[in-house]
Amino acid sequence: MSSSLFGAGIALLVIDVQNDFADPAGALAVQGGDEVVRRVNHLVGEARAARSPVFYTQDWHPADTAHFDKHGGEWPVHCVAGTWGAELHPDLLVAGPSVHKGINDGEDGYSGFSVRDPASGSAGSTGLAEQLRSDGVEQVVIAGLATDYCVKATALDAVDLGLGAIVVRDAVAAVDLEAGDGDRALDELAAAGVVLA
Ligand code: VGL
Ligand code: ZN
């Protein structure tokens, strides 16, 4: 028997199911990304059946940003605004608006909720929290990529914002720069009050 995670006041957040993460040919391909697409699609179907709103995020970087290793950052070039790698995976069911993040030079854009100004360090909003609030959302179900970066940052921000947060373990996958990063991220989330479903 399976019961839906969705219903009134609950939204699904689909994090960064983009070609560069989810397609094996992507610049930052995450192992198991294609399986995540299938699992996320199942959740989208459940959310729609329960009339829960669905929101998407997309990593959406400038071609030159301090987020990339060639400019001192941590990552190969990925999810450059307007390119194939930044597009949502073609098999993903899209049933709601998408929030772009990491759009300015140096912004890491890990969280779907907040942006950190790289110069001042001050935090701003992507607008997602405001959209959720106006939809009466009190709890978010989070799935997508990647467990150890954007899923983690988004779930921690959700808790900070006073939202209930559930991460669906079989609908996320990790970059795992170091073996075990994904599992450690899930432990951190559980310790912060995120429910692992
Ligand atoms: C992400 C690394 C760099 C993510 C984004 O979506 O988890 N990871 N940029
Ligand atoms: Zn990025």
PDB file of C-alpha atoms and ligand atoms in Angstrom:
ATOM      1  CA  MET A   1       0.000   0.000   0.000  1.00  0.00           C
ATOM      2  CA  SER A   2       1.315   3.447  -0.773  1.00  0.00           C
ATOM      3  CA  SER A   3      -0.188   6.682   0.377  1.00  0.00           C
ATOM      4  CA  SER A   4       0.496  10.027  -1.236  1.00  0.00           C
ATOM      5  CA  LEU A   5       2.733  12.605   0.420  1.00  0.00           C
ATOM      6  CA  PHE A   6       0.605  15.380  -1.035  1.00  0.00           C
ATOM      7  CA  GLY A   7      -2.523  17.329  -0.210  1.00  0.00           C
ATOM      8  CA  ALA A   8      -3.682  20.764   0.921  1.00  0.00           C
ATOM      9  CA  GLY A   9      -0.841  23.086   1.953  1.00  0.00           C
ATOM     10  CA  ILE A  10       1.831  20.780   0.540  1.00  0.00           C
ATOM     11  CA  ALA A  11       3.929  21.564  -2.554  1.00  0.00           C
ATOM     12  CA  LEU A  12       6.402  19.511  -4.574  1.00  0.00           C
ATOM     13  CA  LEU A  13       9.780  21.161  -5.288  1.00  0.00           C
ATOM     14  CA  VAL A  14      11.679  19.586  -8.185  1.00  0.00           C
ATOM     15  CA  ILE A  15      15.297  20.656  -7.898  1.00  0.00           C
ATOM     16  CA  ASP A  16      17.578  21.057 -10.945  1.00  0.00           C
ATOM     17  CA  VAL A  17      16.471  18.091 -13.087  1.00  0.00           C
ATOM     18  CA  GLN A  18      18.478  19.598 -15.944  1.00  0.00           C
ATOM     19  CA  ASN A  19      20.484  17.975 -18.709  1.00  0.00           C
ATOM     20  CA  ASP A  20      23.874  18.853 -17.210  1.00  0.00           C
ATOM     21  CA  PHE A  21      22.993  16.891 -14.041  1.00  0.00           C
ATOM     22  CA  ALA A  22      20.456  14.313 -15.240  1.00  0.00           C
ATOM     23  CA  ASP A  23      21.781  13.296 -18.680  1.00  0.00           C
ATOM     24  CA  PRO A  24      24.819  10.990 -18.766  1.00  0.00           C
ATOM     25  CA  ALA A  25      26.335  13.386 -21.361  1.00  0.00           C
ATOM     26  CA  GLY A  26      25.873  16.393 -19.064  1.00  0.00           C
ATOM     27  CA  ALA A  27      28.782  18.444 -17.727  1.00  0.00           C
ATOM     28  CA  LEU A  28      28.072  17.413 -14.111  1.00  0.00           C
ATOM     29  CA  ALA A  29      26.222  14.156 -14.719  1.00  0.00           C
ATOM     30  CA  VAL A  30      25.041  12.624 -11.453  1.00  0.00           C
ATOM     31  CA  GLN A  31      25.041   8.855 -11.243  1.00  0.00           C
ATOM     32  CA  GLY A  32      21.450   7.615 -11.236  1.00  0.00           C
ATOM     33  CA  GLY A  33      20.139  10.858 -12.703  1.00  0.00           C
ATOM     34  CA  ASP A  34      17.940   9.105 -15.265  1.00  0.00           C
ATOM     35  CA  GLU A  35      16.311   7.014 -12.535  1.00  0.00           C
ATOM     36  CA  VAL A  36      15.621  10.242 -10.636  1.00  0.00           C
ATOM     37  CA  VAL A  37      13.730  11.591 -13.670  1.00  0.00           C
ATOM     38  CA  ARG A  38      11.380   8.584 -13.535  1.00  0.00           C
ATOM     39  CA  ARG A  39      10.866   8.844  -9.780  1.00  0.00           C
ATOM     40  CA  VAL A  40      10.282  12.579  -9.926  1.00  0.00           C
ATOM     41  CA  ASN A  41       7.704  12.103 -12.684  1.00  0.00           C
ATOM     42  CA  HIS A  42       5.854   9.697 -10.407  1.00  0.00           C
ATOM     43  CA  LEU A  43       5.821  12.336  -7.654  1.00  0.00           C
ATOM     44  CA  VAL A  44       4.603  14.994 -10.103  1.00  0.00           C
ATOM     45  CA  GLY A  45       1.683  12.708 -10.978  1.00  0.00           C
ATOM     46  CA  GLU A  46       0.856  12.208  -7.302  1.00  0.00           C
ATOM     47  CA  ALA A  47       1.107  15.925  -6.557  1.00  0.00           C
ATOM     48  CA  ARG A  48      -1.229  16.791  -9.424  1.00  0.00           C
ATOM     49  CA  ALA A  49      -3.729  14.148  -8.353  1.00  0.00           C
ATOM     50  CA  ALA A  50      -3.782  15.722  -4.880  1.00  0.00           C
ATOM     51  CA  ARG A  51      -3.957  19.269  -6.323  1.00  0.00           C
ATOM     52  CA  SER A  52      -0.632  20.155  -4.762  1.00  0.00           C
ATOM     53  CA  PRO A  53       1.321  22.840  -6.617  1.00  0.00           C
ATOM     54  CA  VAL A  54       4.590  21.850  -8.278  1.00  0.00           C
ATOM     55  CA  PHE A  55       7.587  24.171  -8.538  1.00  0.00           C
ATOM     56  CA  TYR A  56      10.857  23.616 -10.384  1.00  0.00           C
ATOM     57  CA  THR A  57      14.307  25.130  -9.995  1.00  0.00           C
ATOM     58  CA  GLN A  58      17.034  25.519 -12.598  1.00  0.00           C
ATOM     59  CA  ASP A  59      20.695  26.295 -12.036  1.00  0.00           C
ATOM     60  CA  TRP A  60      21.119  29.179 -14.486  1.00  0.00           C
ATOM     61  CA  HIS A  61      24.644  30.558 -14.590  1.00  0.00           C
ATOM     62  CA  PRO A  62      26.353  33.227 -16.670  1.00  0.00           C
ATOM     63  CA  ALA A  63      29.042  31.853 -19.050  1.00  0.00           C
ATOM     64  CA  ASP A  64      31.673  33.465 -16.848  1.00  0.00           C
ATOM     65  CA  THR A  65      31.157  33.186 -13.100  1.00  0.00           C
ATOM     66  CA  ALA A  66      33.352  32.626 -10.056  1.00  0.00           C
ATOM     67  CA  HIS A  67      31.199  29.489  -9.468  1.00  0.00           C
ATOM     68  CA  PHE A  68      33.251  27.787 -12.248  1.00  0.00           C
ATOM     69  CA  ASP A  69      36.745  26.365 -11.743  1.00  0.00           C
ATOM     70  CA  LYS A  70      38.165  28.426 -14.627  1.00  0.00           C
ATOM     71  CA  HIS A  71      37.355  31.516 -12.541  1.00  0.00           C
ATOM     72  CA  GLY A  72      38.476  30.174  -9.165  1.00  0.00           C
ATOM     73  CA  GLY A  73      35.320  28.249  -8.231  1.00  0.00           C
ATOM     74  CA  GLU A  74      34.637  24.594  -7.586  1.00  0.00           C
ATOM     75  CA  TRP A  75      32.867  23.364 -10.719  1.00  0.00           C
ATOM     76  CA  PRO A  76      33.322  22.688 -14.415  1.00  0.00           C
ATOM     77  CA  VAL A  77      31.182  24.905 -16.645  1.00  0.00           C
ATOM     78  CA  HIS A  78      27.552  23.750 -16.268  1.00  0.00           C
ATOM     79  CA  CYS A  79      23.994  25.023 -16.657  1.00  0.00           C
ATOM     80  CA  VAL A  80      24.909  28.148 -18.583  1.00  0.00           C
ATOM     81  CA  ALA A  81      21.724  30.171 -19.126  1.00  0.00           C
ATOM     82  CA  GLY A  82      20.007  29.330 -22.391  1.00  0.00           C
ATOM     83  CA  THR A  83      22.151  26.284 -23.271  1.00  0.00           C
ATOM     84  CA  TRP A  84      21.171  22.600 -23.630  1.00  0.00           C
ATOM     85  CA  GLY A  85      22.765  21.772 -20.284  1.00  0.00           C
ATOM     86  CA  ALA A  86      20.529  24.247 -18.460  1.00  0.00           C
ATOM     87  CA  GLU A  87      17.292  22.930 -19.999  1.00  0.00           C
ATOM     88  CA  LEU A  88      15.030  20.716 -17.938  1.00  0.00           C
ATOM     89  CA  HIS A  89      15.501  17.060 -18.923  1.00  0.00           C
ATOM     90  CA  PRO A  90      13.260  16.338 -21.938  1.00  0.00           C
ATOM     91  CA  ASP A  91      11.537  13.399 -20.174  1.00  0.00           C
ATOM     92  CA  LEU A  92      10.663  15.456 -17.080  1.00  0.00           C
ATOM     93  CA  LEU A  93       6.965  16.164 -16.545  1.00  0.00           C
ATOM     94  CA  VAL A  94       6.634  19.919 -16.140  1.00  0.00           C
ATOM     95  CA  ALA A  95       3.547  21.018 -14.228  1.00  0.00           C
ATOM     96  CA  GLY A  96       4.407  24.409 -12.779  1.00  0.00           C
ATOM     97  CA  PRO A  97       6.697  27.416 -12.823  1.00  0.00           C
ATOM     98  CA  SER A  98      10.486  27.274 -12.683  1.00  0.00           C
ATOM     99  CA  VAL A  99      12.745  29.460 -10.547  1.00  0.00           C
ATOM    100  CA  HIS A 100      16.189  30.290 -11.937  1.00  0.00           C
ATOM    101  CA  LYS A 101      19.088  30.546  -9.486  1.00  0.00           C
ATOM    102  CA  GLY A 102      22.815  31.250  -9.502  1.00  0.00           C
ATOM    103  CA  ILE A 103      22.130  33.809 -12.206  1.00  0.00           C
ATOM    104  CA  ASN A 104      24.754  36.397 -11.225  1.00  0.00           C
ATOM    105  CA  ASP A 105      28.551  36.143 -11.322  1.00  0.00           C
ATOM    106  CA  GLY A 106      29.839  34.338  -8.235  1.00  0.00           C
ATOM    107  CA  GLU A 107      26.466  33.282  -6.845  1.00  0.00           C
ATOM    108  CA  ASP A 108      26.564  29.584  -6.012  1.00  0.00           C
ATOM    109  CA  GLY A 109      22.809  29.322  -6.362  1.00  0.00           C
ATOM    110  CA  TYR A 110      22.603  26.097  -4.368  1.00  0.00           C
ATOM    111  CA  SER A 111      19.350  26.946  -2.620  1.00  0.00           C
ATOM    112  CA  GLY A 112      16.085  27.367  -4.470  1.00  0.00           C
ATOM    113  CA  PHE A 113      15.102  29.981  -1.881  1.00  0.00           C
ATOM    114  CA  SER A 114      18.025  32.291  -1.254  1.00  0.00           C
ATOM    115  CA  VAL A 115      20.802  34.060  -3.092  1.00  0.00           C
ATOM    116  CA  ARG A 116      23.993  35.114  -1.361  1.00  0.00           C
ATOM    117  CA  ASP A 117      25.589  38.239  -2.756  1.00  0.00           C
ATOM    118  CA  PRO A 118      29.189  37.145  -3.381  1.00  0.00           C
ATOM    119  CA  ALA A 119      30.591  40.610  -2.587  1.00  0.00           C
ATOM    120  CA  SER A 120      28.653  41.547   0.556  1.00  0.00           C
ATOM    121  CA  GLY A 121      27.719  38.037   1.719  1.00  0.00           C
ATOM    122  CA  SER A 122      24.178  39.266   2.375  1.00  0.00           C
ATOM    123  CA  ALA A 123      21.279  36.975   1.509  1.00  0.00           C
ATOM    124  CA  GLY A 124      18.379  37.773  -0.780  1.00  0.00           C
ATOM    125  CA  SER A 125      15.339  35.823  -1.984  1.00  0.00           C
ATOM    126  CA  THR A 126      14.716  34.043  -5.277  1.00  0.00           C
ATOM    127  CA  GLY A 127      11.001  34.720  -4.834  1.00  0.00           C
ATOM    128  CA  LEU A 128      10.139  31.052  -4.277  1.00  0.00           C
ATOM    129  CA  ALA A 129       9.213  31.508  -0.601  1.00  0.00           C
ATOM    130  CA  GLU A 130       6.845  34.316  -1.539  1.00  0.00           C
ATOM    131  CA  GLN A 131       5.202  32.173  -4.237  1.00  0.00           C
ATOM    132  CA  LEU A 132       4.733  29.318  -1.767  1.00  0.00           C
ATOM    133  CA  ARG A 133       3.296  31.638   0.838  1.00  0.00           C
ATOM    134  CA  SER A 134       0.776  33.111  -1.584  1.00  0.00           C
ATOM    135  CA  ASP A 135      -0.293  29.540  -2.453  1.00  0.00           C
ATOM    136  CA  GLY A 136      -0.802  28.752   1.258  1.00  0.00           C
ATOM    137  CA  VAL A 137       1.996  26.168   1.288  1.00  0.00           C
ATOM    138  CA  GLU A 138       3.233  25.070   4.723  1.00  0.00           C
ATOM    139  CA  GLN A 139       5.128  21.933   3.782  1.00  0.00           C
ATOM    140  CA  VAL A 140       7.393  21.046   0.868  1.00  0.00           C
ATOM    141  CA  VAL A 141       8.280  17.666  -0.594  1.00  0.00           C
ATOM    142  CA  ILE A 142      11.723  17.927  -2.201  1.00  0.00           C
ATOM    143  CA  ALA A 143      13.184  15.744  -4.960  1.00  0.00           C
ATOM    144  CA  GLY A 144      15.796  16.100  -7.701  1.00  0.00           C
ATOM    145  CA  LEU A 145      19.503  16.884  -7.972  1.00  0.00           C
ATOM    146  CA  ALA A 146      21.870  16.974  -6.328  1.00  0.00           C
ATOM    147  CA  THR A 147      21.456  15.610  -2.789  1.00  0.00           C
ATOM    148  CA  ASP A 148      24.726  17.035  -1.471  1.00  0.00           C
ATOM    149  CA  TYR A 149      24.321  20.563  -2.916  1.00  0.00           C
ATOM    150  CA  CYS A 150      21.065  22.009  -4.159  1.00  0.00           C
ATOM    151  CA  VAL A 151      18.665  19.540  -2.530  1.00  0.00           C
ATOM    152  CA  LYS A 152      20.472  19.970   0.783  1.00  0.00           C
ATOM    153  CA  ALA A 153      20.643  23.776   0.629  1.00  0.00           C
ATOM    154  CA  THR A 154      16.996  24.039  -0.405  1.00  0.00           C
ATOM    155  CA  ALA A 155      15.791  21.712   2.367  1.00  0.00           C
ATOM    156  CA  LEU A 156      17.824  23.545   5.041  1.00  0.00           C
ATOM    157  CA  ASP A 157      16.410  26.893   3.876  1.00  0.00           C
ATOM    158  CA  ALA A 158      12.881  25.457   3.922  1.00  0.00           C
ATOM    159  CA  VAL A 159      13.306  24.525   7.590  1.00  0.00           C
ATOM    160  CA  ASP A 160      14.788  27.974   8.357  1.00  0.00           C
ATOM    161  CA  LEU A 161      11.729  29.530   6.721  1.00  0.00           C
ATOM    162  CA  GLY A 162       9.466  27.560   9.046  1.00  0.00           C
ATOM    163  CA  LEU A 163       8.226  25.160   6.381  1.00  0.00           C
ATOM    164  CA  GLY A 164       7.922  21.454   6.975  1.00  0.00           C
ATOM    165  CA  ALA A 165      10.384  19.686   4.660  1.00  0.00           C
ATOM    166  CA  ILE A 166      10.382  16.121   3.367  1.00  0.00           C
ATOM    167  CA  VAL A 167      13.155  14.784   1.131  1.00  0.00           C
ATOM    168  CA  VAL A 168      12.252  11.711  -0.922  1.00  0.00           C
ATOM    169  CA  ARG A 169      15.342   9.519  -0.708  1.00  0.00           C
ATOM    170  CA  ASP A 170      14.729   7.456  -3.816  1.00  0.00           C
ATOM    171  CA  ALA A 171      14.027  10.566  -5.911  1.00  0.00           C
ATOM    172  CA  VAL A 172      17.350  12.315  -5.237  1.00  0.00           C
ATOM    173  CA  ALA A 173      20.949  11.524  -6.229  1.00  0.00           C
ATOM    174  CA  ALA A 174      24.297  12.951  -5.176  1.00  0.00           C
ATOM    175  CA  VAL A 175      27.334  14.414  -6.953  1.00  0.00           C
ATOM    176  CA  ASP A 176      29.506  12.559  -4.380  1.00  0.00           C
ATOM    177  CA  LEU A 177      32.733  14.476  -5.055  1.00  0.00           C
ATOM    178  CA  GLU A 178      33.875  12.500  -2.004  1.00  0.00           C
ATOM    179  CA  ALA A 179      32.345   9.054  -1.558  1.00  0.00           C
ATOM    180  CA  GLY A 180      29.556   9.289   1.012  1.00  0.00           C
ATOM    181  CA  ASP A 181      28.767  13.003   0.533  1.00  0.00           C
ATOM    182  CA  GLY A 182      25.160  12.189  -0.356  1.00  0.00           C
ATOM    183  CA  ASP A 183      24.644  10.025   2.728  1.00  0.00           C
ATOM    184  CA  ARG A 184      26.280  12.631   4.954  1.00  0.00           C
ATOM    185  CA  ALA A 185      23.996  15.286   3.471  1.00  0.00           C
ATOM    186  CA  LEU A 186      20.932  13.188   4.312  1.00  0.00           C
ATOM    187  CA  ASP A 187      22.208  12.748   7.893  1.00  0.00           C
ATOM    188  CA  GLU A 188      22.665  16.509   8.176  1.00  0.00           C
ATOM    189  CA  LEU A 189      19.169  17.097   6.886  1.00  0.00           C
ATOM    190  CA  ALA A 190      17.650  14.644   9.349  1.00  0.00           C
ATOM    191  CA  ALA A 191      19.537  16.356  12.185  1.00  0.00           C
ATOM    192  CA  ALA A 192      18.109  19.706  11.051  1.00  0.00           C
ATOM    193  CA  GLY A 193      14.550  18.398  11.243  1.00  0.00           C
ATOM    194  CA  VAL A 194      13.995  17.418   7.622  1.00  0.00           C
ATOM    195  CA  VAL A 195      11.907  14.262   7.283  1.00  0.00           C
ATOM    196  CA  LEU A 196      13.404  11.590   5.025  1.00  0.00           C
ATOM    197  CA  ALA A 197      10.658   9.692   3.206  1.00  0.00           C
TER     198      ALA A 197
HETATM  199  C1  VGL B   1      24.576  21.954  -8.124  1.00  0.00           C
HETATM  200  C2  VGL B   1      26.857  21.841  -8.106  1.00  0.00           C
HETATM  201  C3  VGL B   1      26.956  23.057  -8.731  1.00  0.00           C
HETATM  202  C4  VGL B   1      23.257  21.295  -7.811  1.00  0.00           C
HETATM  203  C5  VGL B   1      24.646  23.185  -8.751  1.00  0.00           C
HETATM  204  O1  VGL B   1      22.262  21.551  -8.532  1.00  0.00           O
HETATM  205  O2  VGL B   1      23.217  20.507  -6.852  1.00  0.00           O
HETATM  206  N1  VGL B   1      25.682  21.296  -7.795  1.00  0.00           N
HETATM  207  N2  VGL B   1      25.837  23.722  -9.044  1.00  0.00           N
HETATM  208 ZN    ZN B   2      25.853  25.434 -10.343  1.00  0.00          ZN
END
